[in-house]
Amino acid sequence: MNAMVALCHFCELHGPRTLFCTEALHSPLPQGATCGDTLGHGEQAEEEEGGIQMSSRIRSHSPAEGASAESNSPRLKKSDMCEGCRSLAAGHPGYISHDKETSIKYVSHQHPNNPQLFSIVRQACVRSLSCEVCPGREGPIFFGDEQHGFVFSHTFFIKDSLARGFQRWYSIIIIMMDRIYLINSWPFLLSKIRGVIDELQGKALKVFEAEQFGCPQRPLRSNMAFTPFVHQRNGNAARSLTSLTNDDSLWACLHTSFAWLLKACACRLTEKLLEGAPTEDTLVQMEKQADLEEEVCAALEGHEGEQGRSRSQSDVIKGRELSKCHTESSSLSDCSWNIQTRRTAVFRSLRHMRQVLGASAFRILAWHILMGNQVIWKGQDRELIESAFDVLQAMLPVGCVRVIPYSEKYEDAYRCNFLGLSPQAEIPPHVQSSEFAVMIDVRTAPRSNLYPVLFVDDEPLSKYEFEVTSGSPVATDRVGLTILSKIEAALSNENLSMDVVEQCLVCLKEEWMNKVKVLFKFTKVDSRPKEDTQKLLGILGASEEDNIKLLKFWMTGLSKTYKSHLMSSVRSPTSSECRS
């Protein structure tokens, strides 16, 4: 965060003065700083907390401490400074903290080394202690402009038994050019700066009470003859803040507090890329997660006894993990439990499966998947079948996927559209001849003595044979599904990496889900006639028979949230008046 924190003081002799300021330096170090970031043999870190390491590493070149001839910073004559105007002693190296996480250095001096920053801080100091004050003179206020920066200022008083009115006037200011960021950080800055001020006032109050107890100043001043107050004060009247608080390590503590404040304020607000409304897949996943949580609660309430509750919860959680694994995985990513147990004979991506099965067999398989027909994989290798489902279901919306990864008996199509079967399971004859199902039989390929090179470890799937059969084969010259042609074009283009292909697949699904939403509202909500529906399908580019069937199947994957939102908007009087 490009900001500065400064402690300012209103001196009774010299007016507003900057006592101590901390700034964040990204790179390089300020003029005169040592180049090394690591501590030497004779240097020890004073404090390390929250990734910030504090050490005295740099030589201060502030104007008040005799800057070198090369420094362009404005100078302040020693005659213009008193004990109350000075924080660090002449020749003090200042403080620097190294943030190991971001490689940012936080540097503290009495004045900024940069002439432009010196002028900005000086002007903010004068305004915070003169004209820009809140009622009562103590509290936070905001001021500034685009040219000189925007300032958050908090004025406060420190008790001093030798000062006029027994108190001195200070302020802590934060300067930055980003007005919106500073305003949004107001509550955070106010609470943290208020904590620093309370600590300073608490220390000063203890010193004040001790001095008043030893030598009360109020009756002493009342007995003195009237003379101008300035002439009554001796040289010790203008006291430093370390003297007022009786804390020799005050500036080191303030440096740590200011450095942490700059780091914490920069971390609490971050920019995020908003991608619009959640997708249908996201909504469906959220709904499934909510349903599973309700099942857990219902299972716990329906069983009495600790053993019954633990068994029920364990079963439901296992089901949740299994469902989550098969609904949230993509064509490139596998579930964590599959990664640990799966062998090397697996499908890595859609492109890999297309290469193994062949373009013609893959087109048949993909057509049945997109149309919502049941896909049955039968084989001995369960991990191989599960990997196939992980890859293939990426072509469908999450709401259209129902998976039974492996079973010893056939399951009806209404229960699942992805079914894995063991070799012993029997598929009913009507399913084998059905046009609404496709079967992939996985067999171990016979080892040929003539071509042993086919059975290398680089391609373990070469040890298997895959036979794709269906009661409704898809002709290769058929135009068919528009989305299938685009998927095949992306998979066949070797210039596209699988990362790019995966994003293309996401965009294609979103494109067709938007068409599904339009068709759903047109037919189910507005109840338009068939003639209008045909015109709409022509406009959407989905007037072919296969595309219409796909839209109707994908309509079953719409989230309950979207459907209820449309229904409620139709029932509301406002929407009715708008349509009429």
mmCIF file of N, CA and C in Angstrom, residues 22-25 29 47 49 51-58 94-100 103-108 252 255-260:
data_model
loop_
_atom_site.group_PDB
_atom_site.id
_atom_site.type_symbol
_atom_site.label_atom_id
_atom_site.label_comp_id
_atom_site.label_asym_id
_atom_site.label_seq_id
_atom_site.Cartn_x
_atom_site.Cartn_y
_atom_site.Cartn_z
ATOM 1 N N THR A 22 6.756 6.924 8.981
ATOM 2 C CA THR A 22 7.089 5.596 8.463
ATOM 3 C C THR A 22 6.513 5.461 7.068
ATOM 4 N N GLU A 23 7.329 4.982 6.140
ATOM 5 C CA GLU A 23 6.897 4.791 4.762
ATOM 6 C C GLU A 23 7.294 3.401 4.284
ATOM 7 N N ALA A 24 6.577 2.912 3.286
ATOM 8 C CA ALA A 24 6.851 1.601 2.697
ATOM 9 C C ALA A 24 7.620 1.793 1.410
ATOM 10 N N LEU A 25 8.764 1.103 1.314
ATOM 11 C CA LEU A 25 9.616 1.172 0.130
ATOM 12 C C LEU A 25 9.627 -0.189 -0.539
ATOM 13 N N LEU A 29 16.323 0.686 -1.718
ATOM 14 C CA LEU A 29 16.395 1.387 -0.443
ATOM 15 C C LEU A 29 16.612 2.872 -0.668
ATOM 16 N N GLU A 47 13.410 -7.422 16.743
ATOM 17 C CA GLU A 47 12.089 -8.015 16.907
ATOM 18 C C GLU A 47 11.674 -8.638 15.593
ATOM 19 N N GLU A 49 8.103 -10.444 14.057
ATOM 20 C CA GLU A 49 6.729 -10.845 14.328
ATOM 21 C C GLU A 49 5.898 -10.617 13.089
ATOM 22 N N GLY A 51 6.110 -11.894 10.096
ATOM 23 C CA GLY A 51 6.810 -11.806 8.831
ATOM 24 C C GLY A 51 7.602 -10.525 8.661
ATOM 25 N N ILE A 52 7.608 -9.608 9.645
ATOM 26 C CA ILE A 52 8.364 -8.362 9.561
ATOM 27 C C ILE A 52 9.535 -8.450 10.530
ATOM 28 N N GLN A 53 10.736 -8.294 9.999
ATOM 29 C CA GLN A 53 11.937 -8.331 10.831
ATOM 30 C C GLN A 53 12.473 -6.926 10.979
ATOM 31 N N MET A 54 12.615 -6.446 12.209
ATOM 32 C CA MET A 54 13.034 -5.075 12.463
ATOM 33 C C MET A 54 14.501 -5.042 12.832
ATOM 34 N N SER A 55 15.240 -4.119 12.226
ATOM 35 C CA SER A 55 16.654 -3.963 12.546
ATOM 36 C C SER A 55 17.081 -2.556 12.208
ATOM 37 N N SER A 56 18.133 -2.082 12.830
ATOM 38 C CA SER A 56 18.688 -0.762 12.530
ATOM 39 C C SER A 56 19.727 -0.934 11.437
ATOM 40 N N ARG A 57 19.317 -0.766 10.193
ATOM 41 C CA ARG A 57 20.172 -1.083 9.065
ATOM 42 C C ARG A 57 20.566 0.139 8.252
ATOM 43 N N ILE A 58 19.811 1.230 8.313
ATOM 44 C CA ILE A 58 20.072 2.309 7.377
ATOM 45 C C ILE A 58 20.569 3.544 8.102
ATOM 46 N N GLY A 94 17.957 5.602 12.323
ATOM 47 C CA GLY A 94 16.564 5.333 11.962
ATOM 48 C C GLY A 94 16.241 3.858 12.113
ATOM 49 N N TYR A 95 15.087 3.459 11.607
ATOM 50 C CA TYR A 95 14.617 2.076 11.745
ATOM 51 C C TYR A 95 14.148 1.564 10.384
ATOM 52 N N ILE A 96 14.371 0.288 10.171
ATOM 53 C CA ILE A 96 13.896 -0.352 8.951
ATOM 54 C C ILE A 96 13.415 -1.753 9.280
ATOM 55 N N SER A 97 12.295 -2.140 8.695
ATOM 56 C CA SER A 97 11.742 -3.485 8.873
ATOM 57 C C SER A 97 11.622 -4.144 7.511
ATOM 58 N N HIS A 98 12.030 -5.400 7.424
ATOM 59 C CA HIS A 98 11.983 -6.165 6.187
ATOM 60 C C HIS A 98 10.787 -7.125 6.244
ATOM 61 N N ASP A 99 9.874 -6.967 5.312
ATOM 62 C CA ASP A 99 8.750 -7.888 5.194
ATOM 63 C C ASP A 99 9.181 -9.032 4.287
ATOM 64 N N LYS A 100 9.361 -10.212 4.860
ATOM 65 C CA LYS A 100 9.863 -11.346 4.098
ATOM 66 C C LYS A 100 8.854 -11.861 3.080
ATOM 67 N N SER A 103 8.759 -8.668 0.347
ATOM 68 C CA SER A 103 10.020 -7.967 0.047
ATOM 69 C C SER A 103 9.848 -6.453 0.087
ATOM 70 N N ILE A 104 8.966 -5.989 0.957
ATOM 71 C CA ILE A 104 8.765 -4.550 1.152
ATOM 72 C C ILE A 104 9.499 -4.126 2.415
ATOM 73 N N LYS A 105 10.129 -2.971 2.366
ATOM 74 C CA LYS A 105 10.861 -2.436 3.514
ATOM 75 C C LYS A 105 10.101 -1.246 4.077
ATOM 76 N N TYR A 106 9.947 -1.224 5.382
ATOM 77 C CA TYR A 106 9.264 -0.136 6.077
ATOM 78 C C TYR A 106 10.323 0.677 6.812
ATOM 79 N N VAL A 107 10.469 1.936 6.419
ATOM 80 C CA VAL A 107 11.541 2.804 6.901
ATOM 81 C C VAL A 107 10.941 3.935 7.722
ATOM 82 N N SER A 108 11.578 4.217 8.866
ATOM 83 C CA SER A 108 11.105 5.282 9.748
ATOM 84 C C SER A 108 12.221 6.283 10.006
ATOM 85 N N ALA A 252 11.156 3.096 18.722
ATOM 86 C CA ALA A 252 11.220 1.743 18.164
ATOM 87 C C ALA A 252 9.846 1.075 18.202
ATOM 88 N N HIS A 255 7.702 2.656 15.530
ATOM 89 C CA HIS A 255 8.067 2.132 14.205
ATOM 90 C C HIS A 255 7.415 0.769 13.968
ATOM 91 N N THR A 256 7.464 -0.091 14.968
ATOM 92 C CA THR A 256 6.845 -1.412 14.821
ATOM 93 C C THR A 256 5.339 -1.286 14.610
ATOM 94 N N SER A 257 4.691 -0.405 15.361
ATOM 95 C CA SER A 257 3.245 -0.227 15.230
ATOM 96 C C SER A 257 2.874 0.353 13.870
ATOM 97 N N PHE A 258 3.620 1.354 13.422
ATOM 98 C CA PHE A 258 3.315 1.979 12.132
ATOM 99 C C PHE A 258 3.588 1.021 10.975
ATOM 100 N N ALA A 259 4.678 0.265 11.058
ATOM 101 C CA ALA A 259 4.985 -0.702 10.000
ATOM 102 C C ALA A 259 3.905 -1.773 9.919
ATOM 103 N N TRP A 260 3.491 -2.277 11.077
ATOM 104 C CA TRP A 260 2.411 -3.276 11.076
ATOM 105 C C TRP A 260 1.120 -2.687 10.531
#
